[in-house]
């Protein structure tokens, strides 16, 4: 609130309010006084004339009565009067009595008012009751009150005008000094120097002096501050120059670090291809060489090569995964996860190493673990493989057990607890604290004694944390270790249904390993069987329906072999013999009553198939009440690829009894076929002229609801992680990389179409003679035969088709280079790369894949140095084809004939 308003309130408004209040109170009091005087005067007059009126009324003297009543009418306020008897009738009325509420007929005097209309009623003395009624007009009182109010208003106005003059004079006296002080303070606030203030009235003299003192002080402070600022500025300038030099150095160092990180990332991305391609070739040829006849020394050398290749591949995978995790570029997939199959697969991969140490491997997936879960099976398998591999590596005797149980269940989400327990060397508390750090192992000597990089557990920890879980270890030196991690997955809380229904069949279990024995008893009990341990009597109908026995891993002595053979002959039931050894080391026992000799660790799928086979079809669980599963209908697949050789090879790899394969050469043709029928699965090439694979997939999805749910798998020669995500986002369910691997194809068919749909096995052809030169050969028929599913005739046919398409591919590449069209160049190289993936042309295939990798990652300039090598490789392949045509051998003709007949078939 401003000073002006406060002065007005203090000098003008407040006195006026007090004066107005006083006048209002005085006027109210005067009005009440005049009304009281009028009441008293009327009451006295009525009381004075009441006796004469009563006597005249009793005497019936009308003249005297009117004379007395007329004296009352002479009063200014009396408007009319009347005399009323006890019946309420009017005996005398002078003037006109106005209607007012009747007063009580008693001996008291009553005065009632209604605004300016009053009524006075008083009793008259006499023998007969009578009352005098006066009609009084009190308007004169109101007029007198209004006159007094007008006079008070005039007085209030005069007083207000006087107070206004006093307030204005006081405000003018204070306004100028205050305005000068405000202006001076404003200049001081803005950093200026105001002029000294002139003398002020006594009321503001102190304020003026203090403002002048503040101005003088600030002027002195400003001068001192300016001096200090100049000195600090000079010092800061020197510091800024030093910091600028350091910033330049830091910026250069930062740019070098960013460039080094980019080069490292690019290097690792290229190494993912450059190292894996020759390494996969080495592994593949080692496997082919292992199928040939080798002496023991050569076999030993070959085993060393394979182990070295596996270690190198594991090292490359660990380094790449660690780099992706560090950069935050590793993305998790969401796919169906079967924990039983996953654990069995991991233990199966570690079985050879465990067999060498005679370790017991066991996977326990508890019954409450749901069968339908969603997560990243590849990364879960990687974590489990690393933990189980470490457990086997650091355990010399005893067991390694994997347990999977439900830790916490919520609607739509299940948290599993997975533990890997071993009886190995154990860990001290100090080693446990640094175990999950990069490049750290339990002991410094472990890297030399057991191998490894020390990255495995670090990658496991980061993968588990990225999935939302936690990992830890409990260990005692010399007593083994237990690694456990939690795994949040999407899924329902529904328990896994039993695979079999044995309906009370008696199963004799002989297993010396306690954990495996308990697991077997529980599993057969869950299937409805009666598991028994001890020897059974030979009473009729009391013998076991199946024997499940574990044999020693070491080679059996002749006496032991004879004892077991005799027991199997006398048993009278099928037998499942479990041996903790590789399939090549299983004992040669005959099973006269049926059964199998199986290698540990035994997967649940293998056990279910064996029990189902030897206990008859009654073990199948009905699909509904009273019905058995119907015979499966033929599976229909559609393969879409613009290259004829690729379509031909896909059909040969997939086709077998129970599977029908149709072919389409373009997206338009596939769409036309799909309008007339449905397929169980589609293999879709991505880069095709006209409608590419993505457009074709979207068109198929729009046909009807069945096609919207049909699995469509992308088959492409080169796909990066970003392209995998893009393809899945475009409606494709899976991505299959050329050349199609038999295991990957089997896994894909089993996942989408059910178990049992496996591609034809490899032909097992022996490799060609080893080459002495280091360079990759132009043609490798062994590699082509393996890629063609073991059919050498088909491999030669595919190679011929590739050679025939080379001129067109070379022309397309040269045209794209001349037009500087990167998209057309990528399409041409991608088509060539895809064609080479199914043929035994390793040199041309490697160059084509390298070109596509560089073109996608670094652009057109990166591929120019390799184009001469590409054209040279294409020319070399054409020269080879020319030589084959000019010098055909009888063997070649026979193989070609066989290939043609096979293709026609």
XYZ file of N, CA and C in Angstrom, residues 221-438:
654
model
N 33.111 2.528 -2.520
C 33.180 1.071 -2.743
C 33.336 0.750 -4.224
N 32.665 1.535 -5.063
C 32.740 1.289 -6.503
C 34.149 1.530 -7.020
N 34.749 2.553 -6.529
C 36.116 2.841 -6.963
C 37.053 1.711 -6.544
N 36.903 1.243 -5.289
C 37.748 0.160 -4.809
C 37.469 -1.149 -5.567
N 36.192 -1.407 -5.831
C 35.824 -2.626 -6.547
C 36.360 -2.605 -7.983
N 36.303 -1.443 -8.618
C 36.828 -1.338 -9.977
C 38.310 -1.692 -10.016
N 39.007 -1.241 -9.015
C 40.431 -1.555 -8.955
C 40.656 -3.057 -8.777
N 39.861 -3.676 -7.864
C 40.008 -5.110 -7.654
C 39.574 -5.912 -8.886
N 38.525 -5.447 -9.570
C 38.065 -6.148 -10.773
C 39.129 -6.119 -11.856
N 39.760 -4.961 -12.013
C 40.815 -4.879 -13.023
C 41.957 -5.836 -12.709
N 42.278 -5.936 -11.421
C 43.354 -6.848 -11.053
C 42.926 -8.301 -11.268
N 41.671 -8.642 -10.853
C 41.189 -10.018 -11.035
C 41.034 -10.362 -12.509
N 40.648 -9.372 -13.327
C 40.505 -9.613 -14.760
C 41.839 -9.977 -15.391
N 42.846 -9.277 -14.981
C 44.171 -9.585 -15.519
C 44.602 -11.009 -15.136
N 44.350 -11.386 -13.859
C 44.708 -12.738 -13.441
C 43.861 -13.791 -14.167
N 42.542 -13.481 -14.328
C 41.656 -14.422 -15.013
C 42.036 -14.583 -16.476
N 42.469 -13.512 -17.093
C 42.882 -13.591 -18.490
C 44.046 -14.561 -18.652
N 44.970 -14.493 -17.715
C 46.089 -15.423 -17.767
C 45.613 -16.868 -17.572
N 44.676 -17.045 -16.618
C 44.147 -18.398 -16.370
C 43.369 -18.914 -17.577
N 42.586 -18.034 -18.223
C 41.801 -18.449 -19.384
C 42.695 -18.883 -20.526
N 43.769 -18.194 -20.706
C 44.695 -18.600 -21.763
C 45.255 -19.994 -21.487
N 45.577 -20.227 -20.201
C 46.078 -21.564 -19.840
C 45.006 -22.633 -20.046
N 43.762 -22.315 -19.617
C 42.661 -23.282 -19.759
C 42.352 -23.528 -21.230
N 42.433 -22.481 -22.039
C 42.156 -22.646 -23.465
C 43.150 -23.613 -24.104
N 44.395 -23.472 -23.718
C 45.400 -24.399 -24.243
C 45.082 -25.831 -23.804
N 44.706 -25.973 -22.516
C 44.368 -27.310 -22.017
C 43.114 -27.859 -22.704
N 42.107 -26.978 -22.965
C 40.902 -27.434 -23.650
C 41.212 -27.923 -25.055
N 42.105 -27.221 -25.713
C 42.492 -27.661 -27.056
C 43.126 -29.048 -26.982
N 44.008 -29.226 -25.998
C 44.634 -30.539 -25.842
C 43.599 -31.610 -25.510
N 42.641 -31.266 -24.595
C 41.609 -32.237 -24.234
C 40.705 -32.547 -25.415
N 40.354 -31.532 -26.187
C 39.497 -31.762 -27.344
C 40.179 -32.678 -28.353
N 41.444 -32.435 -28.568
C 42.179 -33.302 -29.489
C 42.255 -34.721 -28.943
N 42.486 -34.840 -27.631
C 42.528 -36.180 -27.032
C 41.162 -36.856 -27.123
N 40.078 -36.061 -26.884
C 38.728 -36.625 -26.977
C 38.434 -37.096 -28.398
N 38.811 -36.292 -29.386
C 38.579 -36.704 -30.768
C 39.362 -37.959 -31.109
N 40.592 -38.021 -30.602
C 41.363 -39.235 -30.854
C 40.711 -40.445 -30.193
N 40.178 -40.241 -28.956
C 39.532 -41.358 -28.259
C 38.259 -41.789 -28.978
N 37.452 -40.805 -29.434
C 36.224 -41.140 -30.161
C 36.563 -41.875 -31.455
N 37.562 -41.365 -32.154
C 37.956 -42.020 -33.394
C 38.489 -43.425 -33.127
N 39.274 -43.540 -32.045
C 39.787 -44.874 -31.707
C 38.649 -45.823 -31.343
N 37.644 -45.313 -30.613
C 36.497 -46.153 -30.254
C 35.696 -46.538 -31.494
N 35.548 -45.575 -32.430
C 34.838 -45.888 -33.665
C 35.605 -46.932 -34.482
N 36.918 -46.727 -34.563
C 37.731 -47.694 -35.300
C 37.658 -49.066 -34.637
N 37.662 -49.061 -33.269
C 37.576 -50.343 -32.559
C 36.238 -51.024 -32.836
N 35.148 -50.230 -32.766
C 33.837 -50.825 -33.024
C 33.745 -51.349 -34.456
N 34.244 -50.558 -35.398
C 34.218 -51.008 -36.788
C 35.098 -52.240 -36.975
N 36.240 -52.217 -36.298
C 37.141 -53.358 -36.392
C 36.474 -54.631 -35.840
N 35.810 -54.484 -34.679
C 35.143 -55.651 -34.098
C 34.005 -56.128 -34.975
N 33.259 -55.177 -35.567
C 32.167 -55.586 -36.453
C 32.700 -56.328 -37.663
N 33.814 -55.846 -38.220
C 34.408 -56.541 -39.365
C 34.999 -57.885 -38.950
N 35.610 -57.907 -37.759
C 36.192 -59.165 -37.299
C 35.131 -60.239 -37.085
N 33.920 -59.814 -36.725
C 32.841 -60.779 -36.564
C 32.635 -61.574 -37.837
N 32.922 -60.937 -38.967
C 32.788 -61.643 -40.241
C 34.120 -62.199 -40.718
N 35.176 -61.362 -40.626
C 36.460 -61.750 -41.188
C 37.066 -62.948 -40.463
N 36.837 -63.061 -39.139
C 37.402 -64.185 -38.388
C 36.491 -65.398 -38.476
N 35.181 -65.182 -38.365
C 34.273 -66.328 -38.342
C 34.258 -67.068 -39.676
N 34.366 -66.319 -40.788
C 34.262 -66.988 -42.089
C 35.363 -68.023 -42.283
N 36.653 -67.666 -42.175
C 37.668 -68.737 -42.316
C 37.626 -69.742 -41.181
N 37.254 -69.301 -39.984
C 37.213 -70.230 -38.860
C 36.120 -71.277 -39.062
N 34.964 -70.840 -39.552
C 33.911 -71.815 -39.837
C 34.347 -72.781 -40.928
N 35.116 -72.261 -41.906
C 35.642 -73.163 -42.918
C 36.586 -74.194 -42.334
N 37.455 -73.747 -41.416
C 38.391 -74.679 -40.772
C 37.632 -75.736 -39.990
N 36.640 -75.300 -39.209
C 35.858 -76.253 -38.410
C 35.131 -77.227 -39.315
N 34.545 -76.697 -40.412
C 33.814 -77.577 -41.317
C 34.697 -78.623 -41.961
N 35.874 -78.191 -42.420
C 36.773 -79.154 -43.046
C 37.336 -80.149 -42.030
N 37.538 -79.710 -40.810
C 37.971 -80.658 -39.775
C 36.917 -81.737 -39.551
N 35.632 -81.322 -39.584
C 34.585 -82.327 -39.412
C 34.551 -83.291 -40.588
N 34.724 -82.754 -41.796
C 34.759 -83.635 -42.958
C 35.960 -84.572 -42.901
N 37.101 -84.026 -42.474
C 38.290 -84.851 -42.367
C 38.118 -85.934 -41.312
N 37.372 -85.623 -40.249
C 37.150 -86.604 -39.202
C 36.332 -87.798 -39.661
N 35.574 -87.642 -40.775
C 34.784 -88.763 -41.276
C 35.617 -89.725 -42.119
N 36.822 -89.309 -42.486
C 37.667 -90.178 -43.299
C 38.459 -91.121 -42.401
N 39.136 -92.041 -43.022
C 39.935 -93.011 -42.263
C 41.262 -92.381 -41.867
N 41.512 -92.311 -40.576
C 42.735 -91.706 -40.044
C 43.371 -92.669 -39.069
N 44.694 -92.617 -38.991
C 45.358 -93.432 -37.981
C 45.255 -92.724 -36.633
N 45.533 -93.374 -35.534
C 45.349 -92.758 -34.209
C 46.123 -91.459 -34.030
N 47.324 -91.378 -34.575
C 48.104 -90.153 -34.394
C 47.459 -88.980 -35.137
N 47.008 -89.261 -36.377
C 46.315 -88.200 -37.123
C 45.013 -87.801 -36.431
N 44.304 -88.775 -35.886
C 43.070 -88.468 -35.152
C 43.357 -87.579 -33.952
N 44.438 -87.842 -33.247
C 44.812 -87.019 -32.100
C 45.129 -85.590 -32.539
N 45.898 -85.467 -33.656
C 46.206 -84.117 -34.153
C 44.920 -83.379 -34.544
N 44.019 -84.091 -35.185
C 42.773 -83.461 -35.606
C 41.947 -83.014 -34.401
N 41.929 -83.809 -33.340
C 41.210 -83.403 -32.122
C 41.812 -82.131 -31.533
N 43.142 -82.043 -31.541
C 43.782 -80.813 -31.045
C 43.379 -79.603 -31.895
N 43.333 -79.778 -33.199
C 42.925 -78.664 -34.078
C 41.492 -78.241 -33.776
N 40.596 -79.197 -33.605
C 39.200 -78.866 -33.327
C 39.058 -78.159 -31.986
N 39.774 -78.622 -30.978
C 39.697 -77.944 -29.678
C 40.243 -76.522 -29.767
N 41.351 -76.354 -30.527
C 41.908 -75.011 -30.684
C 40.921 -74.097 -31.414
N 40.252 -74.628 -32.440
C 39.254 -73.827 -33.164
C 38.086 -73.446 -32.257
N 37.612 -74.392 -31.463
C 36.506 -74.093 -30.549
C 36.910 -73.044 -29.518
N 38.130 -73.157 -28.992
C 38.592 -72.146 -28.037
C 38.713 -70.781 -28.690
N 39.220 -70.749 -29.921
C 39.342 -69.473 -30.617
C 37.974 -68.876 -30.892
N 37.023 -69.702 -31.303
C 35.671 -69.205 -31.555
C 35.033 -68.696 -30.282
N 35.240 -69.402 -29.175
C 34.707 -68.942 -27.892
C 35.335 -67.614 -27.490
N 36.640 -67.473 -27.716
C 37.320 -66.225 -27.393
C 36.765 -65.067 -28.217
N 36.576 -65.298 -29.511
C 36.021 -64.250 -30.380
C 34.614 -63.866 -29.917
N 33.800 -64.857 -29.601
C 32.438 -64.559 -29.136
C 32.453 -63.755 -27.850
N 33.335 -64.125 -26.901
C 33.401 -63.395 -25.632
C 33.819 -61.945 -25.844
N 34.832 -61.721 -26.667
C 35.307 -60.347 -26.897
C 34.232 -59.509 -27.573
N 33.549 -60.087 -28.562
C 32.504 -59.341 -29.260
C 31.334 -59.039 -28.329
N 30.904 -60.030 -27.562
C 29.794 -59.792 -26.630
C 30.172 -58.759 -25.581
N 31.406 -58.837 -25.059
C 31.832 -57.870 -24.055
C 31.854 -56.459 -24.639
N 32.300 -56.312 -25.884
C 32.327 -54.993 -26.517
C 30.914 -54.467 -26.728
N 29.992 -55.327 -27.138
C 28.607 -54.891 -27.322
C 27.981 -54.476 -25.998
N 28.246 -55.245 -24.953
C 27.684 -54.894 -23.652
C 28.261 -53.580 -23.142
N 29.563 -53.381 -23.331
C 30.174 -52.121 -22.902
C 29.562 -50.933 -23.622
N 29.301 -51.084 -24.921
C 28.738 -49.989 -25.708
C 27.234 -49.878 -25.551
N 26.599 -50.793 -24.831
C 25.150 -50.736 -24.647
C 24.376 -51.029 -25.921
N 24.965 -51.807 -26.838
C 24.328 -52.067 -28.116
C 23.778 -53.490 -28.229
N 23.868 -54.243 -27.141
C 23.342 -55.602 -27.170
C 21.857 -55.556 -26.807
N 21.015 -55.961 -27.719
C 19.578 -55.935 -27.502
C 19.059 -57.358 -27.335
N 18.114 -57.515 -26.429
C 17.554 -58.826 -26.118
C 16.345 -59.096 -26.996
N 16.181 -60.360 -27.365
C 15.032 -60.767 -28.151
C 13.936 -61.285 -27.222
N 12.729 -61.363 -27.761
C 11.592 -61.924 -27.039
C 11.052 -63.079 -27.877
N 11.462 -64.302 -27.497
C 11.060 -65.501 -28.217
C 10.652 -66.576 -27.211
N 9.924 -67.600 -27.668
C 9.547 -68.684 -26.744
C 10.779 -69.373 -26.164
N 10.692 -69.706 -24.879
C 11.798 -70.344 -24.164
C 11.273 -71.634 -23.527
N 11.922 -72.756 -23.855
C 11.629 -74.046 -23.217
C 12.829 -74.383 -22.341
N 12.679 -74.218 -21.032
C 13.801 -74.402 -20.131
C 14.269 -75.852 -20.100
N 13.368 -76.821 -20.263
C 13.778 -78.225 -20.245
C 14.692 -78.518 -21.430
N 14.251 -78.121 -22.633
C 15.066 -78.362 -23.823
C 16.365 -77.568 -23.764
N 16.308 -76.361 -23.221
C 17.502 -75.525 -23.164
C 18.554 -76.121 -22.233
N 18.124 -76.562 -21.051
C 19.073 -77.167 -20.107
C 19.638 -78.461 -20.682
N 18.793 -79.295 -21.302
C 19.283 -80.534 -21.899
C 20.297 -80.260 -23.003
N 20.048 -79.217 -23.796
C 20.980 -78.887 -24.883
C 22.327 -78.440 -24.331
N 22.308 -77.592 -23.293
C 23.565 -77.115 -22.712
C 24.352 -78.277 -22.114
N 23.689 -79.158 -21.384
C 24.396 -80.300 -20.789
C 24.915 -81.250 -21.864
N 24.168 -81.389 -22.961
C 24.635 -82.247 -24.036
C 25.910 -81.731 -24.679
N 26.022 -80.379 -24.791
C 27.232 -79.812 -25.374
C 28.450 -80.001 -24.463
N 28.233 -80.031 -23.160
C 29.347 -80.184 -22.219
C 29.630 -81.639 -21.879
N 28.840 -82.554 -22.463
C 28.985 -83.963 -22.107
C 30.353 -84.542 -22.448
N 30.942 -84.258 -23.632
C 32.255 -84.891 -23.920
C 33.313 -84.579 -22.879
N 33.401 -83.323 -22.453
C 34.409 -82.976 -21.451
C 34.109 -83.646 -20.113
N 32.806 -83.744 -19.778
C 32.444 -84.409 -18.523
C 32.731 -85.904 -18.582
N 32.538 -86.505 -19.752
C 32.822 -87.943 -19.872
C 34.300 -88.239 -19.643
N 35.168 -87.339 -20.102
C 36.596 -87.566 -19.900
C 36.959 -87.585 -18.418
N 36.254 -86.788 -17.608
C 36.519 -86.732 -16.166
C 35.598 -87.644 -15.361
N 34.680 -88.354 -16.050
C 33.700 -89.215 -15.392
C 32.851 -88.424 -14.399
N 32.430 -87.230 -14.802
C 31.553 -86.395 -13.974
C 30.096 -86.718 -14.300
N 29.269 -86.599 -13.274
C 27.837 -86.787 -13.445
C 27.202 -85.426 -13.765
N 26.569 -85.323 -14.954
C 25.846 -84.109 -15.336
C 24.353 -84.374 -15.188
N 23.653 -83.428 -14.556
C 22.229 -83.624 -14.303
C 21.519 -82.281 -14.393
N 20.404 -82.261 -15.100
C 19.554 -81.076 -15.180
C 18.223 -81.335 -14.519
N 17.857 -80.502 -13.574
C 16.603 -80.640 -12.827
C 15.752 -79.398 -13.070
N 14.720 -79.538 -13.885
C 13.758 -78.462 -14.112
C 12.504 -78.816 -13.342
N 12.190 -78.074 -12.305
C 11.102 -78.426 -11.402
C 9.757 -78.356 -12.132
N 8.785 -79.090 -11.567
C 7.491 -79.208 -12.238
C 6.740 -77.885 -12.318
N 6.988 -76.955 -11.387
C 6.230 -75.706 -11.405
C 6.777 -74.704 -12.421
N 7.866 -75.042 -13.117
C 8.382 -74.147 -14.156
C 7.469 -74.254 -15.366
N 6.823 -73.164 -15.800
C 5.873 -73.250 -16.920
C 6.573 -73.652 -18.208
N 5.812 -74.306 -19.083
C 6.347 -74.680 -20.391
C 6.324 -73.512 -21.354
N 5.413 -72.559 -21.137
C 5.268 -71.418 -22.046
C 5.883 -70.180 -21.399
N 7.099 -69.849 -21.807
C 7.806 -68.673 -21.326
C 8.346 -67.887 -22.519
N 8.593 -66.620 -22.296
C 9.096 -65.744 -23.364
C 10.319 -64.997 -22.852
N 11.396 -65.050 -23.617
C 12.632 -64.363 -23.256
C 13.613 -64.453 -24.416
N 14.883 -64.374 -24.098
C 15.940 -64.487 -25.110
C 16.650 -65.826 -24.914
N 16.245 -66.869 -25.630
C 16.850 -68.196 -25.394
C 18.329 -68.225 -25.731
N 18.753 -67.428 -26.723
C 20.169 -67.443 -27.096
C 21.044 -66.967 -25.948
N 20.641 -65.872 -25.284
C 21.451 -65.334 -24.194
C 21.338 -66.201 -22.944
N 20.165 -66.762 -22.685
C 20.039 -67.681 -21.546
C 20.925 -68.897 -21.760
N 20.942 -69.410 -22.991
C 21.821 -70.543 -23.301
C 23.282 -70.143 -23.131
N 23.622 -68.914 -23.507
C 25.011 -68.458 -23.367
C 25.411 -68.401 -21.897
N 24.514 -67.899 -21.043
C 24.823 -67.831 -19.608
C 25.001 -69.233 -19.036
N 24.052 -70.105 -19.333
C 24.122 -71.466 -18.792
C 25.348 -72.208 -19.312
N 25.632 -72.040 -20.606
C 26.804 -72.723 -21.174
C 28.075 -72.273 -20.478
N 28.191 -70.974 -20.219
C 29.391 -70.468 -19.563
C 29.520 -71.025 -18.153
N 28.430 -71.017 -17.390
C 28.483 -71.492 -16.007
C 28.753 -72.995 -15.951
N 28.072 -73.769 -16.815
C 28.276 -75.224 -16.802
C 29.676 -75.556 -17.291
N 30.167 -74.836 -18.301
C 31.511 -75.080 -18.799
C 32.555 -74.811 -17.708
N 32.360 -73.701 -16.958
C 33.275 -73.427 -15.852
C 33.204 -74.514 -14.782
N 31.979 -74.964 -14.484
C 31.831 -75.998 -13.458
C 32.536 -77.280 -13.872
N 32.376 -77.677 -15.137
C 33.049 -78.882 -15.610
C 34.553 -78.689 -15.652
N 34.974 -77.480 -16.049
C 36.406 -77.199 -16.190
C 37.120 -77.287 -14.848
N 36.487 -76.767 -13.779
C 37.145 -76.699 -12.476
C 36.735 -77.840 -11.539
N 36.104 -78.886 -12.071
C 35.704 -80.040 -11.262
C 36.399 -81.277 -11.817
N 37.137 -81.959 -10.956
C 37.866 -83.139 -11.381
C 37.113 -84.427 -11.085
N 36.251 -84.415 -10.097
C 35.459 -85.607 -9.788
C 34.195 -85.151 -9.071
N 33.146 -85.978 -9.211
C 31.899 -85.637 -8.537
C 30.800 -85.350 -9.540
N 30.136 -84.213 -9.396
C 28.928 -83.949 -10.163
C 28.791 -82.466 -10.460
N 27.992 -82.177 -11.474
C 27.564 -80.819 -11.835
C 26.060 -80.893 -12.066
N 25.311 -80.145 -11.261
C 23.844 -80.212 -11.307
C 23.295 -78.823 -11.615
N 22.390 -78.762 -12.580
C 21.692 -77.525 -12.945
C 20.258 -77.643 -12.432
N 19.832 -76.675 -11.641
C 18.471 -76.671 -11.093
C 17.748 -75.412 -11.574
N 16.508 -75.593 -12.008
C 15.655 -74.482 -12.450
C 14.351 -74.576 -11.678
N 14.031 -73.532 -10.930
C 12.811 -73.525 -10.123
C 12.169 -72.136 -10.190
N 10.920 -72.062 -9.775
C 10.199 -70.780 -9.750
C 10.535 -70.054 -8.459
N 11.078 -68.861 -8.595
C 11.407 -68.052 -7.421
C 10.256 -67.146 -7.021
N 9.549 -66.601 -8.001
C 8.425 -65.710 -7.730
C 7.509 -65.729 -8.940
N 6.203 -65.780 -8.704
C 5.225 -65.822 -9.791
C 4.227 -64.692 -9.625
N 4.004 -63.971 -10.692
C 3.022 -62.891 -10.745
C 2.176 -63.083 -11.993
N 1.016 -62.434 -12.071
C 0.203 -62.555 -13.292
C 0.973 -62.067 -14.514
N 1.202 -62.993 -15.459
C 1.891 -62.642 -16.692
C 3.402 -62.572 -16.580
N 3.972 -62.893 -15.442
C 5.425 -62.791 -15.257
C 5.880 -63.849 -14.248
N 6.958 -64.544 -14.579
C 7.516 -65.594 -13.727
C 9.007 -65.328 -13.580
N 9.475 -65.345 -12.336
C 10.907 -65.185 -12.062
C 11.480 -66.543 -11.687
N 12.416 -67.032 -12.503
C 13.051 -68.321 -12.265
C 14.357 -68.121 -11.496
N 14.711 -69.142 -10.753
C 16.012 -69.192 -10.090
C 16.768 -70.378 -10.678
N 17.875 -70.077 -11.319
C 18.683 -71.092 -11.983
C 20.014 -71.185 -11.236
N 20.373 -72.393 -10.844
C 21.627 -72.590 -10.110
C 22.442 -73.687 -10.786
N 23.756 -73.515 -10.750
C 24.705 -74.507 -11.268
C 25.638 -74.861 -10.113
N 25.535 -76.076 -9.613
C 26.295 -76.534 -8.439
C 27.306 -77.581 -8.885
N 28.532 -77.457 -8.383
C 29.579 -78.420 -8.716
C 30.293 -78.845 -7.443
N 31.149 -79.820 -7.575
C 31.971 -80.311 -6.465
C 33.437 -80.081 -6.795
N 33.755 -78.902 -7.327
C 35.099 -78.609 -7.798
C 35.986 -78.009 -6.741
N 36.911 -77.149 -7.196
C 37.967 -76.650 -6.322
C 37.471 -75.584 -5.367
N 36.348 -74.930 -5.662
C 35.820 -73.919 -4.758
C 36.565 -72.597 -4.875
N 36.042 -71.613 -4.153
C 36.585 -70.250 -4.216
C 36.674 -69.676 -2.813
N 37.728 -68.917 -2.562
C 37.846 -68.197 -1.298
C 36.994 -66.933 -1.360
N 36.622 -66.336 -0.190
C 35.823 -65.102 -0.209
C 36.481 -63.969 -0.989
N 37.793 -63.867 -0.905
C 38.481 -62.800 -1.641
C 38.345 -63.005 -3.137
N 38.468 -64.244 -3.611
C 38.327 -64.520 -5.033
C 36.883 -64.319 -5.487
N 35.933 -64.597 -4.623
C 34.530 -64.410 -4.993
C 34.201 -62.947 -5.251
N 34.823 -62.043 -4.484
C 34.502 -60.614 -4.628
C 34.929 -60.061 -5.978
N 35.995 -60.581 -6.567
C 36.478 -60.042 -7.839
C 36.208 -60.982 -9.007
N 35.357 -61.971 -8.779
C 35.164 -63.004 -9.796
C 34.418 -62.470 -11.006
N 33.480 -61.547 -10.801
C 32.640 -61.070 -11.901
C 33.219 -59.830 -12.577
N 34.487 -59.525 -12.338
C 35.142 -58.400 -13.004
C 35.804 -58.894 -14.286
N 35.939 -57.972 -15.239
C 36.483 -58.344 -16.544
C 37.934 -58.779 -16.415
